[in-house]
Structure formats: structure tokens, C-alpha cells
mmCIF file of C-alpha atoms in Angstrom:
data_model
loop_
_atom_site.group_PDB
_atom_site.id
_atom_site.type_symbol
_atom_site.label_atom_id
_atom_site.label_comp_id
_atom_site.label_asym_id
_atom_site.label_seq_id
_atom_site.Cartn_x
_atom_site.Cartn_y
_atom_site.Cartn_z
ATOM 1 C CA MET A 198 -61.209 -77.459 61.755
ATOM 2 C CA ILE A 199 -57.471 -77.838 61.084
ATOM 3 C CA ILE A 200 -55.107 -75.033 60.163
ATOM 4 C CA GLN A 201 -52.431 -76.182 57.744
ATOM 5 C CA ALA A 202 -48.932 -74.975 58.521
ATOM 6 C CA THR A 203 -45.376 -76.244 58.486
ATOM 7 C CA SER A 204 -45.439 -76.469 62.274
ATOM 8 C CA ARG A 205 -48.269 -77.137 64.678
ATOM 9 C CA LEU A 206 -49.309 -74.788 67.403
ATOM 10 C CA GLY A 207 -51.447 -76.236 70.172
ATOM 11 C CA TYR A 208 -53.629 -74.048 72.290
ATOM 12 C CA THR A 209 -56.764 -74.289 74.382
ATOM 13 C CA ALA A 210 -59.418 -71.692 75.065
ATOM 14 C CA GLU A 211 -61.862 -71.804 77.927
ATOM 15 C CA MET A 212 -64.929 -69.630 77.558
ATOM 16 C CA PHE A 213 -65.179 -67.045 80.279
ATOM 17 C CA ARG A 214 -68.287 -67.796 82.326
ATOM 18 C CA THR A 215 -69.844 -64.832 84.028
ATOM 19 C CA THR A 216 -71.577 -64.888 87.364
ATOM 20 C CA SER A 217 -74.477 -62.790 88.504
ATOM 21 C CA PRO A 218 -73.208 -59.491 89.796
ATOM 22 C CA ARG A 219 -73.273 -59.201 93.553
ATOM 23 C CA PRO A 220 -75.756 -56.713 94.954
ATOM 24 C CA ILE A 221 -74.120 -53.466 95.995
ATOM 25 C CA PRO A 222 -75.149 -52.446 99.517
ATOM 26 C CA THR A 223 -76.530 -48.960 99.849
ATOM 27 C CA VAL A 224 -74.839 -46.561 102.226
ATOM 28 C CA SER A 225 -76.896 -43.904 103.934
ATOM 29 C CA SER A 226 -75.539 -40.360 103.945
ATOM 30 C CA ALA A 227 -74.487 -38.758 107.205
ATOM 31 C CA ASN A 228 -77.074 -36.852 109.156
ATOM 32 C CA THR A 229 -76.507 -33.139 108.636
ATOM 33 C CA ALA A 230 -77.117 -32.580 112.351
ATOM 34 C CA ASP A 231 -73.974 -34.594 113.096
ATOM 35 C CA THR A 232 -71.666 -32.336 111.072
ATOM 36 C CA VAL A 233 -68.389 -31.655 112.882
ATOM 37 C CA ARG A 234 -66.397 -28.479 112.326
ATOM 38 C CA ILE A 235 -62.703 -29.100 111.717
ATOM 39 C CA SER A 236 -59.845 -26.785 110.862
ATOM 40 C CA GLN A 237 -58.592 -26.308 107.305
ATOM 41 C CA ALA A 238 -55.312 -27.989 108.247
ATOM 42 C CA ALA A 239 -57.223 -31.037 109.436
ATOM 43 C CA ARG A 240 -59.264 -31.054 106.233
ATOM 44 C CA ASP A 241 -56.062 -30.961 104.151
ATOM 45 C CA ALA A 242 -54.546 -33.803 106.146
ATOM 46 C CA LEU A 243 -57.711 -35.894 105.772
ATOM 47 C CA ALA A 244 -57.817 -35.293 102.009
ATOM 48 C CA ALA A 245 -54.151 -36.271 101.673
ATOM 49 C CA SER A 246 -54.771 -39.441 103.654
ATOM 50 C CA ALA A 247 -57.793 -40.391 101.546
ATOM 51 C CA SER A 248 -55.850 -39.778 98.329
ATOM 52 C CA SER A 249 -52.984 -41.925 99.545
ATOM 53 C CA THR A 250 -55.346 -44.739 100.539
ATOM 54 C CA ALA A 251 -57.165 -44.634 97.208
ATOM 55 C CA SER A 252 -53.876 -44.719 95.329
ATOM 56 C CA HIS A 253 -52.735 -47.688 97.400
ATOM 57 C CA ASP A 254 -56.048 -49.504 96.857
ATOM 58 C CA ASP A 255 -55.926 -48.890 93.094
ATOM 59 C CA GLY A 256 -52.422 -50.289 93.005
ATOM 60 C CA GLY A 257 -53.526 -53.339 94.964
ATOM 61 C CA VAL A 258 -56.419 -53.992 92.594
ATOM 62 C CA ALA A 259 -54.178 -53.604 89.551
ATOM 63 C CA ALA A 260 -51.632 -56.023 91.025
ATOM 64 C CA ARG A 261 -54.323 -58.605 91.827
ATOM 65 C CA LEU A 262 -55.810 -58.327 88.320
ATOM 66 C CA ALA A 263 -52.363 -58.776 86.765
ATOM 67 C CA GLU A 264 -51.766 -61.838 88.940
ATOM 68 C CA ILE A 265 -55.100 -63.406 87.932
ATOM 69 C CA ARG A 266 -54.496 -62.777 84.226
ATOM 70 C CA ALA A 267 -51.015 -64.263 84.442
ATOM 71 C CA ARG A 268 -52.455 -67.565 85.669
ATOM 72 C CA GLY A 269 -54.439 -68.135 82.513
ATOM 73 C CA PRO A 270 -58.103 -69.194 82.373
ATOM 74 C CA ILE A 271 -57.552 -72.853 83.267
ATOM 75 C CA ASN A 272 -55.833 -72.150 86.591
ATOM 76 C CA ARG A 273 -58.313 -69.548 87.830
ATOM 77 C CA SER A 274 -60.698 -70.189 90.666
ATOM 78 C CA GLN A 275 -64.316 -69.041 90.716
ATOM 79 C CA GLU A 276 -63.226 -66.366 93.179
ATOM 80 C CA ASP A 277 -60.601 -65.165 90.696
ATOM 81 C CA GLN A 278 -63.194 -64.898 87.942
ATOM 82 C CA GLU A 279 -65.586 -62.963 90.168
ATOM 83 C CA TYR A 280 -62.802 -60.590 91.204
ATOM 84 C CA LEU A 281 -61.843 -60.043 87.564
ATOM 85 C CA LEU A 282 -65.418 -59.273 86.561
ATOM 86 C CA THR A 283 -66.026 -57.021 89.552
ATOM 87 C CA ASN A 284 -62.821 -54.981 89.326
ATOM 88 C CA ASP A 285 -62.060 -54.867 85.604
ATOM 89 C CA LYS A 286 -64.571 -52.166 84.728
ATOM 90 C CA ARG A 287 -64.103 -52.342 80.976
ATOM 91 C CA LEU A 288 -64.501 -56.116 80.921
ATOM 92 C CA ALA A 289 -67.647 -55.850 83.051
ATOM 93 C CA GLY A 290 -68.997 -53.223 80.655
ATOM 94 C CA ILE A 291 -68.357 -55.450 77.634
ATOM 95 C CA ILE A 292 -70.062 -58.438 79.225
ATOM 96 C CA ALA A 293 -72.972 -56.289 80.404
ATOM 97 C CA GLN A 294 -73.810 -55.575 76.760
ATOM 98 C CA GLY A 295 -75.102 -59.129 76.552
ATOM 99 C CA LYS A 296 -73.652 -59.621 73.069
ATOM 100 C CA SER A 297 -72.192 -62.788 71.615
ATOM 101 C CA PRO A 298 -68.511 -62.581 70.578
ATOM 102 C CA ASP A 299 -69.427 -62.131 66.898
ATOM 103 C CA GLU A 300 -71.513 -59.072 67.803
ATOM 104 C CA LEU A 301 -68.733 -57.241 69.630
ATOM 105 C CA SER A 302 -66.465 -54.629 68.075
ATOM 106 C CA ALA A 303 -62.934 -55.704 67.196
ATOM 107 C CA ASP A 304 -61.455 -53.659 70.047
ATOM 108 C CA ASP A 305 -63.916 -55.020 72.618
ATOM 109 C CA LEU A 306 -63.291 -58.588 71.489
ATOM 110 C CA ASP A 307 -59.542 -57.969 71.532
ATOM 111 C CA TYR A 308 -59.768 -56.635 75.091
ATOM 112 C CA MET A 309 -61.954 -59.526 76.254
ATOM 113 C CA GLN A 310 -59.535 -62.071 74.820
ATOM 114 C CA LYS A 311 -56.622 -60.428 76.606
ATOM 115 C CA ALA A 312 -58.434 -59.878 79.902
ATOM 116 C CA THR A 313 -59.856 -63.392 80.172
ATOM 117 C CA GLY A 314 -56.747 -65.189 78.947
ATOM 118 C CA LEU A 315 -58.315 -66.545 75.769
ATOM 119 C CA VAL A 316 -56.208 -66.947 72.631
ATOM 120 C CA ASN A 317 -55.700 -63.354 71.493
ATOM 121 C CA THR A 318 -56.388 -63.791 67.783
ATOM 122 C CA MET A 319 -57.640 -60.223 67.317
ATOM 123 C CA ALA A 320 -54.166 -58.877 68.071
ATOM 124 C CA ASN A 321 -53.182 -60.255 64.649
ATOM 125 C CA LEU A 322 -55.382 -57.734 62.808
ATOM 126 C CA SER A 323 -54.181 -54.312 61.701
ATOM 127 C CA PRO A 324 -56.241 -51.202 62.555
ATOM 128 C CA ALA A 325 -57.627 -51.198 58.998
ATOM 129 C CA GLU A 326 -58.572 -54.882 59.281
ATOM 130 C CA LYS A 327 -60.261 -54.250 62.625
ATOM 131 C CA ALA A 328 -62.228 -51.449 60.987
ATOM 132 C CA LEU A 329 -63.268 -53.899 58.255
ATOM 133 C CA TYR A 330 -64.335 -56.379 60.942
ATOM 134 C CA ASP A 331 -66.426 -53.666 62.618
ATOM 135 C CA LYS A 332 -68.114 -52.856 59.293
ATOM 136 C CA ALA A 333 -69.054 -56.505 58.845
ATOM 137 C CA VAL A 334 -70.459 -56.695 62.386
ATOM 138 C CA ALA A 335 -72.346 -53.401 62.014
ATOM 139 C CA SER A 336 -73.928 -54.632 58.759
ATOM 140 C CA GLY A 337 -75.044 -57.858 60.432
ATOM 141 C CA ASN A 338 -72.770 -59.963 58.222
ATOM 142 C CA LYS A 339 -71.603 -62.421 60.869
ATOM 143 C CA ALA A 340 -70.234 -64.824 58.258
ATOM 144 C CA ALA A 341 -67.902 -62.174 56.818
ATOM 145 C CA ALA A 342 -66.795 -61.208 60.335
ATOM 146 C CA ALA A 343 -66.152 -64.894 61.071
ATOM 147 C CA GLY A 344 -64.022 -65.075 57.918
ATOM 148 C CA ILE A 345 -61.839 -62.251 59.212
ATOM 149 C CA GLY A 346 -61.633 -64.070 62.549
ATOM 150 C CA GLN A 347 -60.457 -67.199 60.737
ATOM 151 C CA ILE A 348 -57.681 -65.221 59.089
ATOM 152 C CA ALA A 349 -56.674 -63.836 62.490
ATOM 153 C CA MET A 350 -56.541 -67.420 63.780
ATOM 154 C CA THR A 351 -54.465 -68.558 60.815
ATOM 155 C CA ARG A 352 -51.933 -65.886 61.692
ATOM 156 C CA MET A 353 -51.436 -67.569 65.068
ATOM 157 C CA MET A 354 -49.356 -70.100 63.110
ATOM 158 C CA GLY A 355 -46.639 -67.509 62.609
ATOM 159 C CA HIS A 356 -44.960 -66.611 59.338
ATOM 160 C CA THR A 357 -45.628 -69.830 57.420
ATOM 161 C CA ALA A 358 -48.962 -71.387 56.452
ATOM 162 C CA GLY A 359 -50.154 -73.650 53.666
ATOM 163 C CA GLY A 360 -51.719 -72.135 50.555
ATOM 164 C CA ALA A 361 -53.017 -73.498 47.260
ATOM 165 C CA SER A 362 -51.382 -76.560 45.643
ATOM 166 C CA GLY A 363 -49.056 -77.159 48.583
ATOM 167 C CA ALA A 364 -47.500 -73.691 48.371
ATOM 168 C CA THR A 365 -46.628 -71.782 51.511
ATOM 169 C CA TYR A 366 -47.002 -68.098 52.335
ATOM 170 C CA ASP A 367 -46.601 -65.660 55.213
ATOM 171 C CA PRO A 368 -50.081 -65.022 56.674
ATOM 172 C CA LEU A 369 -48.764 -62.234 58.903
ATOM 173 C CA ASP A 370 -47.519 -60.358 55.830
ATOM 174 C CA THR A 371 -50.495 -61.105 53.596
ATOM 175 C CA THR A 372 -53.264 -58.509 53.547
ATOM 176 C CA ILE A 373 -56.951 -59.330 53.544
ATOM 177 C CA THR A 374 -58.131 -59.015 49.937
ATOM 178 C CA ALA A 375 -60.516 -61.111 47.876
ATOM 179 C CA ALA A 376 -57.605 -62.393 45.763
ATOM 180 C CA ASN A 377 -55.493 -63.359 48.785
ATOM 181 C CA ILE A 378 -58.419 -65.161 50.395
ATOM 182 C CA GLU A 379 -58.976 -67.230 47.244
ATOM 183 C CA LYS A 380 -55.270 -67.966 46.683
ATOM 184 C CA TYR A 381 -53.992 -68.306 50.242
ATOM 185 C CA PHE A 382 -56.196 -68.039 53.337
ATOM 186 C CA SER A 383 -59.016 -70.293 52.088
ATOM 187 C CA HIS A 384 -56.524 -73.146 51.608
ATOM 188 C CA SER A 385 -54.992 -72.866 55.083
ATOM 189 C CA ILE A 386 -57.918 -74.329 57.012
ATOM 190 C CA VAL A 387 -59.307 -77.820 56.495
ATOM 191 C CA ASP A 388 -62.944 -77.940 57.583
ATOM 192 C CA PRO A 389 -65.043 -80.867 56.290
ATOM 193 C CA SER A 390 -68.240 -79.161 57.477
ATOM 194 C CA GLY A 391 -67.862 -76.479 54.813
ATOM 195 C CA LYS A 392 -68.562 -73.717 57.325
ATOM 196 C CA THR A 393 -65.108 -72.181 56.962
ATOM 197 C CA ALA A 394 -65.365 -72.085 53.178
ATOM 198 C CA SER A 395 -68.812 -70.500 53.470
ATOM 199 C CA ASN A 396 -67.456 -67.774 55.761
ATOM 200 C CA PHE A 397 -64.607 -67.032 53.364
ATOM 201 C CA GLN A 398 -67.024 -66.755 50.435
ATOM 202 C CA ALA A 399 -69.173 -64.366 52.488
ATOM 203 C CA LEU A 400 -66.062 -62.299 53.223
ATOM 204 C CA ILE A 401 -65.091 -62.212 49.537
ATOM 205 C CA ARG A 402 -68.570 -60.960 48.616
ATOM 206 C CA PHE A 403 -68.413 -58.417 51.433
ATOM 207 C CA LEU A 404 -65.077 -57.109 50.142
ATOM 208 C CA HIS A 405 -66.474 -56.758 46.618
ATOM 209 C CA ASP A 406 -69.505 -54.899 48.001
ATOM 210 C CA THR A 407 -67.350 -52.618 50.172
ATOM 211 C CA PRO A 408 -65.107 -50.640 47.775
ATOM 212 C CA SER A 409 -63.644 -48.576 50.612
ATOM 213 C CA ALA A 410 -62.161 -51.738 52.088
#
């Protein structure tokens, strides 16, 4: 699949491979017979210390996550990936759903792309377009959702892409409508397999069947 544009943009994407979650050791509660009486002042000091430690730990985790993400997916070690999955709670929750990318909501897919360092195509969709994507996913129309994803990818080219008959247009400024897909977006990707064209046709039908879009 080749995206036609006046300039080429090279990028690679490595699929984020998950590992089996590590078992969490159980911790037994303290024996009530061992309860120690302490003064209120001591209790306050202990609480302040615990709060300070938690705040420090949270900051350390956030800094480590930011460092891992900055490296990009290719330069991450297996340990980095495990740390990311273990400590990025939202990412872990998304992966735990066991869904393929084309079954995730637009926001979840957007977050996963950002968190794992994949090409963040979903950031190129407006809130209304993400809502349209979610409608396609919810209806089980994976082809239509893939068509929206292809448009998001086309927008990675920037403000100039190839349209019909050698014309150019601004994909970032062109809304997703049936007419714009036929005139512009469908001509920006060369795919001999025909899969891309099929997805765009599915999206056009979906738009016609979804008046609210």
C-alpha cells in the first residue's frame, strides 16, 4: 500500500507484544493481637511520611514511563515493555480487553498508539470523526472503520496529498464525507490488492446509511 503525496514520509511501526502478567504476591494482614498503641502525633507523622513516599514513588514511575516512551518501540528492551505494561494502568486495561486494534474505541486506540510509540494516526481525527469511527466499530463494520483509519494515515503526509487526475488537496483540511472519499481520499492510496478500495466503499455506504454522520 502506497500513499501518494508530493513528499514521502517514512515510518516504521512495531506491534506491541504483551507478556503474561506477573503473579501478584499476597500479603497477609497483621495479627490484631500485635496492635501497638501510638500517640496521635506519631500517627500524623507516619501518615505524612507515607504520603510523601507515595508521592515520590508516583513521580518516579511517571518519570520512568516517560523515559521508556521517549525511546520509541524499537529501542525498548523486554524489561521496558514489561514495566510499561505493569505500571501504565490504562494501557494494561486496554490490552486486558483482548480486542484486536479494529475492535477498540478511537480513544483507546489513540492512547495505545501514543503509549507504545506506534505511529499515532488516530490523533489526526477530529472528535466527530472519532465518534464516527466508534459507530462503525460498534456496528461491527470493520471495513468502514478501516477506511477511516486509512484517512487518518493519509493525513500523516501533512497538508498535501494526491487526489483524482493528478490533482492535490489538503487531507488535514478535508472532512470525511462520501463525496470527499470518492474525489480525494480514495485516490491517495495505491493498493493493488483492492483491499483499500473495498474499505473506502464500505465507508461510503456506511456514511449513506448513517445520516447523523
